Coordinates of C-alpha atoms in Angstrom, one line a residue:
X1 CA 0.3 24.3 -10.3
X2 CA 3.2 24.6 -12.8
X3 CA 5.3 27.0 -10.8
X4 CA 8.5 25.7 -9.2
X5 CA 7.2 25.7 -5.6
X6 CA 4.4 23.3 -6.8
X7 CA 7.0 21.0 -8.3
X8 CA 9.0 20.7 -5.1
X9 CA 5.9 20.2 -3.0
X10 CA 5.9 16.8 -1.4
X11 CA 3.9 13.7 -2.2
X12 CA 1.8 12.4 0.7
X13 CA 1.8 8.7 1.4
X14 CA -0.3 7.0 4.1
X15 CA -0.9 3.5 5.5
X16 CA -2.3 1.8 8.6
X17 CA 1.3 1.2 9.7
X18 CA 4.6 0.1 8.2
X19 CA 3.3 -1.8 5.2
X20 CA 3.0 1.4 3.1
X21 CA 6.8 1.7 3.3
X22 CA 6.9 -0.8 0.5
X23 CA 5.1 1.8 -1.6
X24 CA 7.3 4.7 -0.4
X25 CA 10.3 2.6 -1.2
X26 CA 9.1 2.2 -4.8
X27 CA 8.4 5.9 -5.1
X28 CA 11.9 6.6 -3.9
X29 CA 13.3 4.3 -6.6
X30 CA 11.1 5.3 -9.5
X31 CA 10.8 9.1 -8.6
X32 CA 14.0 9.8 -6.8
X33 CA 13.6 13.6 -6.9
X34 CA 10.2 13.6 -5.2
X35 CA 9.9 14.7 -1.6
X36 CA 7.7 12.5 0.5
X37 CA 5.6 13.0 3.7
X38 CA 4.7 9.5 5.1
X39 CA 2.0 8.9 7.7
X40 CA 1.6 5.5 9.4
X41 CA -1.5 5.1 11.6
X42 CA 0.3 2.8 14.0
X43 CA -2.2 3.6 16.8
X44 CA -5.1 2.1 14.9
X45 CA -3.4 -0.7 12.9
X46 CA -4.6 -3.1 11.5
X47 CA -7.3 -1.6 9.3
X48 CA -8.3 -4.9 7.8
X49 CA -10.7 -5.8 10.6
X50 CA -12.3 -2.3 10.9
X51 CA -15.6 -1.2 9.5
X52 CA -16.0 0.9 6.3
X53 CA -17.2 3.9 8.3
X54 CA -14.1 3.9 10.5
X55 CA -11.7 3.5 7.5
X56 CA -13.3 6.5 5.8
X57 CA -13.1 8.5 9.0
X58 CA -9.4 7.6 9.5
X59 CA -8.6 8.4 5.9
X60 CA -10.3 11.8 6.1
X61 CA -8.3 12.7 9.2
X62 CA -5.0 11.6 7.6
X63 CA -5.7 13.5 4.4
X64 CA -6.5 16.7 6.5
X65 CA -3.1 16.2 8.2
X66 CA -1.3 15.7 4.9
X67 CA -3.0 18.8 3.5
X68 CA -1.3 20.9 6.3
X69 CA 2.0 19.7 4.7
X70 CA 0.9 21.2 1.4
X71 CA 1.3 17.9 -0.5
X72 CA 0.6 18.0 -4.3
X73 CA -0.7 14.4 -4.5
X74 CA -1.7 11.6 -2.1
X75 CA -1.0 7.9 -2.4
X76 CA -3.2 5.7 -0.2
X77 CA -0.6 3.0 0.3
X78 CA -3.1 0.7 2.0
X79 CA -5.3 -1.8 0.1
X80 CA -8.0 -1.7 2.8
X81 CA -8.4 2.1 2.6
X82 CA -8.1 2.0 -1.2
X83 CA -10.9 -0.5 -1.3
X84 CA -13.2 1.2 1.3
X85 CA -12.4 5.0 1.3
X86 CA -10.7 6.0 -2.0
X87 CA -13.8 6.8 -4.0
X88 CA -15.3 8.9 -1.1
X89 CA -12.2 10.9 -0.2
X90 CA -11.3 11.6 -3.9
X91 CA -14.5 13.6 -4.2
X92 CA -13.6 15.7 -1.1
X93 CA -10.2 17.2 -2.1
X94 CA -8.7 19.0 -5.1
X95 CA -5.5 17.1 -4.7
X96 CA -5.0 14.0 -6.9
X97 CA -5.5 10.9 -4.8
X98 CA -4.6 7.4 -6.0
X99 CA -4.8 4.0 -4.4
X100 CA -3.0 0.7 -4.9
X101 CA -5.8 -1.5 -6.1
X102 CA -6.3 -0.4 -9.8
X103 CA -2.5 -0.5 -10.6
X104 CA -2.2 -3.9 -9.0
X105 CA -5.3 -5.3 -10.8
X106 CA -4.1 -3.9 -14.1
X107 CA -0.7 -5.6 -13.7
X108 CA -2.4 -9.0 -12.8
X109 CA -4.7 -8.8 -15.9
X110 CA -1.7 -8.1 -18.1
X111 CA 0.3 -10.9 -16.5
X112 CA -2.2 -13.8 -16.4
X113 CA -2.2 -16.4 -19.1
X114 CA -5.3 -18.4 -18.1
X115 CA -7.4 -15.6 -16.5
X116 CA -7.4 -17.2 -13.0
X117 CA -6.1 -14.6 -10.5
X118 CA -5.6 -15.0 -6.8
X119 CA -5.8 -12.2 -4.3
X120 CA -4.3 -12.4 -0.8
X121 CA -5.5 -9.5 1.4
X122 CA -7.0 -8.3 4.7
X123 CA -10.5 -9.4 5.7
X124 CA -11.9 -6.0 4.7
X125 CA -10.2 -5.9 1.3
X126 CA -11.4 -9.4 0.4
X127 CA -14.9 -8.8 1.8
X128 CA -15.2 -5.6 -0.3
X129 CA -14.5 -7.6 -3.5
X130 CA -13.0 -4.5 -4.9
X131 CA -10.2 -6.4 -6.7
X132 CA -12.8 -8.7 -8.3
X133 CA -14.8 -5.7 -9.5
X134 CA -11.8 -3.9 -10.9
X135 CA -10.3 -7.0 -12.6
X136 CA -13.7 -7.9 -14.1
X137 CA -14.0 -4.4 -15.6
X138 CA -10.7 -5.0 -17.4
X139 CA -11.3 -8.7 -18.2
X140 CA -14.9 -9.8 -17.8
X141 CA -13.9 -13.5 -18.3
X142 CA -11.4 -13.4 -15.4
X143 CA -11.9 -15.7 -12.4
X144 CA -10.8 -14.1 -9.1
X145 CA -10.1 -16.2 -6.0
X146 CA -9.7 -14.1 -2.8
X147 CA -8.3 -15.2 0.5
X148 CA -8.1 -13.2 3.7
X149 CA -4.8 -13.6 5.6
X150 CA -5.3 -11.5 8.8
X151 CA -2.2 -12.7 10.6
X152 CA 0.2 -11.6 7.9
X153 CA 0.1 -7.9 9.1
X154 CA 0.9 -8.6 12.8
X155 CA 3.7 -11.1 11.7
X156 CA 5.3 -8.4 9.6
X157 CA 4.8 -5.6 12.2
X158 CA 6.3 -7.8 14.9
X159 CA 9.4 -8.6 12.8
X160 CA 8.5 -12.3 12.1
X161 CA 8.7 -12.0 8.3
X162 CA 11.7 -14.3 8.0
X163 CA 10.6 -16.7 10.8
X164 CA 9.5 -20.2 10.2
X165 CA 6.2 -19.5 12.0
X166 CA 5.4 -17.3 9.0
X167 CA 5.9 -20.2 6.7
X168 CA 3.4 -22.2 8.7
X169 CA 0.8 -19.4 8.6
X170 CA 1.3 -19.0 4.8
X171 CA 0.6 -22.8 4.5
X172 CA -2.5 -22.5 6.6
X173 CA -4.0 -19.6 4.7
X174 CA -2.9 -20.4 1.1
X175 CA -2.7 -24.2 0.8
X176 CA -6.3 -24.2 -0.7
X177 CA -5.4 -21.6 -3.2
X178 CA -2.3 -23.6 -4.2
X179 CA -4.7 -26.4 -5.3
X180 CA -6.5 -24.1 -7.7
X181 CA -5.4 -23.2 -11.3
X182 CA -4.3 -19.6 -10.4
X183 CA -1.3 -18.5 -12.4
X184 CA -1.1 -15.0 -10.9
X185 CA -1.3 -13.8 -7.3
X186 CA -1.8 -10.2 -6.2
X187 CA -0.2 -9.3 -2.9
X188 CA -3.3 -7.4 -1.9
X189 CA -1.9 -5.7 1.2
X190 CA 1.1 -3.4 1.3
X191 CA 2.6 -5.5 4.2
X192 CA 2.7 -8.6 2.1
X193 CA 5.6 -7.7 -0.2
X194 CA 7.8 -8.1 2.9
X195 CA 6.7 -11.8 2.8
X196 CA 7.2 -12.1 -1.0
X197 CA 10.1 -14.5 -1.0
X198 CA 8.3 -16.9 1.3
X199 CA 5.1 -16.7 -0.7
X200 CA 7.0 -17.2 -4.0
X201 CA 8.7 -20.3 -2.5
X202 CA 5.4 -21.6 -1.4
X203 CA 3.7 -21.3 -4.8
X204 CA 6.8 -22.1 -7.0
X205 CA 7.6 -20.7 -10.4
X206 CA 4.2 -21.5 -12.0
X207 CA 2.5 -18.5 -10.2
X208 CA 3.5 -14.9 -11.1
X209 CA 3.4 -12.7 -8.0
X210 CA 2.2 -9.1 -8.5
X211 CA 3.5 -6.4 -6.1
X212 CA 1.1 -3.4 -6.6
X213 CA 3.7 -1.0 -5.0
X214 CA 5.8 -0.8 -8.2
X215 CA 2.7 -0.3 -10.4
X216 CA 1.4 2.5 -8.0
X217 CA 4.7 4.4 -8.2
X218 CA 4.5 4.3 -12.0
X219 CA 0.9 5.6 -11.9
X220 CA 2.0 8.4 -9.6
X221 CA 4.8 9.3 -12.0
X222 CA 2.3 9.5 -14.9
X223 CA -0.1 11.7 -12.9
X224 CA 2.6 14.2 -11.8
X225 CA 3.9 14.4 -15.3
X226 CA 0.5 14.9 -16.8
X227 CA -0.2 17.7 -14.3
X228 CA 3.1 19.4 -14.8
X229 CA 3.9 18.7 -11.2
X230 CA 7.1 16.6 -11.4
X231 CA 9.9 17.8 -9.2
X232 CA 12.6 19.0 -11.6
X233 CA 14.9 20.2 -8.9
X234 CA 18.4 18.7 -8.6
X235 CA 18.3 18.8 -4.8
X236 CA 18.3 15.5 -2.9
X237 CA 14.8 14.5 -2.0
X238 CA 13.7 14.7 1.6
X239 CA 11.4 12.3 3.4
X240 CA 9.4 13.1 6.6
X241 CA 7.9 10.4 8.7
X242 CA 4.9 10.7 11.0
X243 CA 3.0 8.1 13.1
X244 CA 0.1 8.1 15.5
X245 CA 2.0 5.8 18.0
X246 CA 5.3 4.0 18.7
X247 CA 7.5 6.3 16.8
X248 CA 10.8 4.7 17.8
X249 CA 9.7 1.2 16.9
X250 CA 8.5 2.6 13.5
X251 CA 11.9 4.2 12.8
X252 CA 13.7 1.0 13.6
X253 CA 11.5 -1.1 11.3
X254 CA 11.7 1.6 8.5
X255 CA 15.5 1.5 8.6
X256 CA 15.4 -2.2 7.8
X257 CA 13.2 -1.6 4.7
X258 CA 14.4 1.7 3.2
X259 CA 17.8 2.7 1.9
X260 CA 16.9 6.2 3.1
X261 CA 18.1 6.9 6.7
X262 CA 15.0 7.3 8.7
X263 CA 15.9 9.7 11.5
X264 CA 13.4 10.9 14.1
X265 CA 9.8 9.9 13.3
X266 CA 7.4 12.5 14.7
X267 CA 4.2 11.6 16.7
X268 CA 0.9 13.1 15.6
X269 CA -2.4 13.1 17.5
X270 CA -4.4 12.2 14.4
X271 CA -7.7 12.4 16.2
X272 CA -7.2 16.2 16.3
X273 CA -7.7 16.4 12.5

Protein backbone atom coordinates (compact mmCIF):
# COMPACT_ATOMS: atom_id res chain seq x y z
CA UNK A 1 0.00 0.00 0.00
CA UNK A 2 2.72 2.47 -0.99
CA UNK A 3 0.58 4.63 -3.27
CA UNK A 4 -0.42 8.09 -2.13
CA UNK A 5 -4.04 7.19 -1.41
CA UNK A 6 -2.83 4.50 1.00
CA UNK A 7 -0.71 7.08 2.79
CA UNK A 8 -3.60 9.49 3.32
CA UNK A 9 -5.99 6.74 4.46
CA UNK A 10 -7.02 7.26 8.09
CA UNK A 11 -5.97 5.39 11.20
CA UNK A 12 -8.87 3.78 13.10
CA UNK A 13 -8.93 4.18 16.88
CA UNK A 14 -11.54 2.60 19.14
CA UNK A 15 -12.43 2.41 22.81
CA UNK A 16 -15.39 1.62 25.04
CA UNK A 17 -16.03 5.35 25.46
CA UNK A 18 -14.04 8.54 25.97
CA UNK A 19 -10.91 7.01 27.52
CA UNK A 20 -9.37 6.21 24.16
CA UNK A 21 -9.26 9.94 23.46
CA UNK A 22 -6.07 9.95 25.55
CA UNK A 23 -4.56 7.67 22.87
CA UNK A 24 -6.03 9.73 20.01
CA UNK A 25 -4.52 12.84 21.64
CA UNK A 26 -1.05 11.27 21.64
CA UNK A 27 -1.43 10.14 18.01
CA UNK A 28 -2.36 13.74 17.09
CA UNK A 29 0.75 14.99 18.91
CA UNK A 30 3.25 12.42 17.66
CA UNK A 31 1.81 11.83 14.15
CA UNK A 32 0.26 15.22 13.32
CA UNK A 33 -0.31 14.43 9.63
CA UNK A 34 -2.32 11.25 10.19
CA UNK A 35 -6.08 11.34 9.65
CA UNK A 36 -8.07 9.60 12.38
CA UNK A 37 -11.44 7.86 12.58
CA UNK A 38 -12.38 7.41 16.24
CA UNK A 39 -15.17 5.16 17.52
CA UNK A 40 -16.35 5.25 21.14
CA UNK A 41 -18.72 2.46 22.17
CA UNK A 42 -20.62 4.72 24.56
CA UNK A 43 -23.76 2.55 24.50
CA UNK A 44 -21.89 -0.41 26.00
CA UNK A 45 -19.35 1.28 28.31
CA UNK A 46 -17.78 0.09 30.59
CA UNK A 47 -16.09 -2.94 29.02
CA UNK A 48 -14.24 -3.82 32.22
CA UNK A 49 -17.12 -5.80 33.73
CA UNK A 50 -18.09 -7.63 30.50
CA UNK A 51 -17.24 -11.22 29.50
CA UNK A 52 -14.44 -12.14 27.10
CA UNK A 53 -16.96 -13.38 24.49
CA UNK A 54 -18.81 -10.06 24.52
CA UNK A 55 -15.59 -8.02 24.29
CA UNK A 56 -14.51 -10.06 21.24
CA UNK A 57 -17.97 -9.62 19.65
CA UNK A 58 -17.91 -5.85 20.28
CA UNK A 59 -14.38 -5.55 18.88
CA UNK A 60 -15.29 -7.47 15.71
CA UNK A 61 -18.29 -5.21 15.11
CA UNK A 62 -16.22 -2.04 15.56
CA UNK A 63 -13.43 -3.31 13.29
CA UNK A 64 -16.02 -4.10 10.59
CA UNK A 65 -17.31 -0.53 10.93
CA UNK A 66 -13.78 0.94 10.76
CA UNK A 67 -13.05 -1.15 7.66
CA UNK A 68 -15.93 0.68 5.90
CA UNK A 69 -13.88 3.86 6.49
CA UNK A 70 -10.92 2.23 4.66
CA UNK A 71 -8.54 2.62 7.58
CA UNK A 72 -4.91 1.56 7.06
CA UNK A 73 -4.25 0.54 10.69
CA UNK A 74 -6.34 0.05 13.82
CA UNK A 75 -5.41 0.99 17.38
CA UNK A 76 -7.42 -0.74 20.11
CA UNK A 77 -7.27 2.18 22.55
CA UNK A 78 -8.79 0.09 25.32
CA UNK A 79 -6.86 -2.09 27.75
CA UNK A 80 -9.77 -4.48 28.29
CA UNK A 81 -10.22 -5.13 24.57
CA UNK A 82 -6.43 -5.28 24.10
CA UNK A 83 -6.26 -7.93 26.83
CA UNK A 84 -9.23 -10.04 25.74
CA UNK A 85 -9.75 -9.52 21.99
CA UNK A 86 -6.53 -8.34 20.31
CA UNK A 87 -5.02 -11.75 19.57
CA UNK A 88 -8.33 -13.00 18.11
CA UNK A 89 -9.13 -10.02 15.87
CA UNK A 90 -5.54 -9.62 14.61
CA UNK A 91 -5.92 -12.99 12.89
CA UNK A 92 -9.17 -11.94 11.19
CA UNK A 93 -8.06 -8.85 9.25
CA UNK A 94 -5.23 -7.91 6.89
CA UNK A 95 -4.98 -4.44 8.47
CA UNK A 96 -2.30 -4.00 11.17
CA UNK A 97 -3.99 -3.99 14.60
CA UNK A 98 -2.17 -2.91 17.76
CA UNK A 99 -3.24 -2.64 21.37
CA UNK A 100 -2.06 -0.58 24.33
CA UNK A 101 -0.77 -3.32 26.63
CA UNK A 102 2.56 -4.32 25.02
CA UNK A 103 3.75 -0.69 24.62
CA UNK A 104 2.78 0.09 28.23
CA UNK A 105 4.41 -3.06 29.62
CA UNK A 106 7.63 -2.36 27.69
CA UNK A 107 7.83 1.18 29.08
CA UNK A 108 7.30 -0.10 32.64
CA UNK A 109 10.00 -2.78 32.28
CA UNK A 110 12.43 -0.14 31.00
CA UNK A 111 11.54 2.31 33.79
CA UNK A 112 11.53 0.07 36.88
CA UNK A 113 14.63 -0.06 39.03
CA UNK A 114 13.60 -2.76 41.50
CA UNK A 115 11.41 -4.90 39.18
CA UNK A 116 8.23 -4.38 41.23
CA UNK A 117 5.50 -3.01 38.96
CA UNK A 118 1.93 -2.04 39.83
CA UNK A 119 -0.98 -2.16 37.37
CA UNK A 120 -4.24 -0.30 37.96
CA UNK A 121 -6.95 -1.42 35.53
CA UNK A 122 -10.48 -2.62 34.98
CA UNK A 123 -11.67 -5.88 36.53
CA UNK A 124 -11.40 -7.68 33.16
CA UNK A 125 -7.86 -6.44 32.46
CA UNK A 126 -6.57 -7.38 35.91
CA UNK A 127 -8.39 -10.74 35.90
CA UNK A 128 -6.87 -11.60 32.49
CA UNK A 129 -3.34 -11.10 33.92
CA UNK A 130 -2.25 -10.02 30.43
CA UNK A 131 0.04 -7.30 31.80
CA UNK A 132 1.68 -9.86 34.10
CA UNK A 133 2.27 -12.28 31.22
CA UNK A 134 3.68 -9.61 28.88
CA UNK A 135 5.91 -8.08 31.58
CA UNK A 136 7.25 -11.52 32.59
CA UNK A 137 8.10 -12.30 28.96
CA UNK A 138 10.28 -9.17 28.97
CA UNK A 139 11.62 -9.61 32.52
CA UNK A 140 11.02 -13.05 34.09
CA UNK A 141 12.13 -11.73 37.50
CA UNK A 142 9.53 -8.95 37.62
CA UNK A 143 6.89 -8.85 40.35
CA UNK A 144 3.53 -7.51 39.14
CA UNK A 145 0.85 -6.29 41.56
CA UNK A 146 -2.53 -5.71 39.90
CA UNK A 147 -5.49 -3.81 41.32
CA UNK A 148 -8.93 -3.45 39.72
CA UNK A 149 -10.35 0.09 40.05
CA UNK A 150 -13.84 -0.20 38.49
CA UNK A 151 -15.15 3.17 39.68
CA UNK A 152 -12.41 5.16 37.92
CA UNK A 153 -14.12 4.86 34.50
CA UNK A 154 -17.56 6.19 35.54
CA UNK A 155 -15.89 8.97 37.57
CA UNK A 156 -14.03 10.12 34.45
CA UNK A 157 -17.04 9.67 32.15
CA UNK A 158 -19.26 11.71 34.50
CA UNK A 159 -16.75 14.55 34.72
CA UNK A 160 -15.53 13.94 38.30
CA UNK A 161 -11.81 13.62 37.44
CA UNK A 162 -10.88 16.74 39.43
CA UNK A 163 -13.41 16.26 42.24
CA UNK A 164 -12.37 15.37 45.80
CA UNK A 165 -14.62 12.27 45.66
CA UNK A 166 -12.10 10.88 43.16
CA UNK A 167 -9.27 11.37 45.66
CA UNK A 168 -11.24 9.29 48.17
CA UNK A 169 -11.81 6.51 45.63
CA UNK A 170 -8.10 6.51 44.69
CA UNK A 171 -7.27 6.14 48.39
CA UNK A 172 -9.75 3.25 48.79
CA UNK A 173 -8.42 1.33 45.78
CA UNK A 174 -4.69 2.05 45.91
CA UNK A 175 -3.77 2.48 49.59
CA UNK A 176 -2.72 -1.21 49.82
CA UNK A 177 -0.53 -0.82 46.74
CA UNK A 178 1.09 2.26 48.24
CA UNK A 179 2.27 0.06 51.14
CA UNK A 180 4.17 -2.22 48.71
CA UNK A 181 7.60 -1.65 47.16
CA UNK A 182 6.37 -0.79 43.65
CA UNK A 183 8.49 1.87 41.96
CA UNK A 184 6.48 1.93 38.71
CA UNK A 185 2.71 2.03 38.13
CA UNK A 186 1.01 1.38 34.79
CA UNK A 187 -2.22 3.28 34.19
CA UNK A 188 -3.79 0.14 32.73
CA UNK A 189 -6.95 1.75 31.37
CA UNK A 190 -7.09 4.58 28.85
CA UNK A 191 -9.42 6.59 31.10
CA UNK A 192 -6.85 6.65 33.90
CA UNK A 193 -4.42 9.20 32.41
CA UNK A 194 -7.22 11.73 33.03
CA UNK A 195 -6.65 10.98 36.75
CA UNK A 196 -2.86 11.01 36.39
CA UNK A 197 -2.14 14.14 38.46
CA UNK A 198 -4.24 12.87 41.38
CA UNK A 199 -2.68 9.39 41.21
CA UNK A 200 0.83 10.93 41.05
CA UNK A 201 0.03 13.09 44.09
CA UNK A 202 -1.23 10.01 45.94
CA UNK A 203 1.95 7.97 45.34
CA UNK A 204 4.49 10.78 45.46
CA UNK A 205 7.74 11.03 43.54
CA UNK A 206 9.07 7.58 44.41
CA UNK A 207 6.66 5.90 41.93
CA UNK A 208 7.09 6.40 38.17
CA UNK A 209 3.73 6.56 36.38
CA UNK A 210 3.51 4.94 32.91
CA UNK A 211 0.93 6.26 30.44
CA UNK A 212 0.64 3.61 27.68
CA UNK A 213 -1.02 6.14 25.31
CA UNK A 214 2.30 7.80 24.39
CA UNK A 215 4.07 4.46 23.92
CA UNK A 216 1.22 3.21 21.69
CA UNK A 217 1.43 6.29 19.45
CA UNK A 218 5.18 5.68 19.01
CA UNK A 219 4.54 2.00 18.11
CA UNK A 220 1.94 3.11 15.54
CA UNK A 221 4.47 5.52 14.04
CA UNK A 222 6.98 2.69 13.67
CA UNK A 223 4.43 0.32 12.06
CA UNK A 224 3.27 2.93 9.51
CA UNK A 225 6.86 3.83 8.65
CA UNK A 226 7.90 0.18 8.26
CA UNK A 227 4.94 -0.48 5.94
CA UNK A 228 5.52 2.65 3.88
CA UNK A 229 2.12 3.91 5.02
CA UNK A 230 3.01 7.21 6.68
CA UNK A 231 0.89 10.15 5.57
CA UNK A 232 3.38 12.40 3.78
CA UNK A 233 0.75 14.94 2.73
CA UNK A 234 1.11 18.57 3.88
CA UNK A 235 -2.65 18.93 4.32
CA UNK A 236 -4.00 19.42 7.83
CA UNK A 237 -5.12 16.12 9.33
CA UNK A 238 -8.84 15.42 9.70
CA UNK A 239 -10.50 13.60 12.58
CA UNK A 240 -13.93 11.98 12.44
CA UNK A 241 -15.71 10.92 15.62
CA UNK A 242 -18.39 8.23 15.89
CA UNK A 243 -20.18 6.81 18.93
CA UNK A 244 -22.90 4.25 19.66
CA UNK A 245 -24.81 6.57 22.03
CA UNK A 246 -24.88 10.07 23.60
CA UNK A 247 -23.10 11.90 20.78
CA UNK A 248 -23.53 15.40 22.18
CA UNK A 249 -22.18 14.45 25.62
CA UNK A 250 -19.20 12.79 23.92
CA UNK A 251 -18.44 15.92 21.86
CA UNK A 252 -18.55 18.13 24.95
CA UNK A 253 -16.18 15.83 26.85
CA UNK A 254 -13.83 15.40 23.87
CA UNK A 255 -13.48 19.17 23.53
CA UNK A 256 -12.16 19.34 27.10
CA UNK A 257 -9.42 16.78 26.28
CA UNK A 258 -8.36 17.48 22.70
CA UNK A 259 -6.82 20.58 21.19
CA UNK A 260 -8.67 19.56 18.01
CA UNK A 261 -12.13 21.13 17.70
CA UNK A 262 -14.58 18.23 17.86
CA UNK A 263 -17.58 19.29 15.83
CA UNK A 264 -20.54 16.98 15.31
CA UNK A 265 -20.02 13.43 16.54
CA UNK A 266 -22.01 10.95 14.46
CA UNK A 267 -24.17 8.16 15.90
CA UNK A 268 -23.65 4.61 14.58
CA UNK A 269 -25.87 1.59 15.22
CA UNK A 270 -22.90 -0.68 15.87
CA UNK A 271 -25.10 -3.78 16.25
CA UNK A 272 -25.66 -3.64 12.47
CA UNK A 273 -21.99 -4.53 11.84
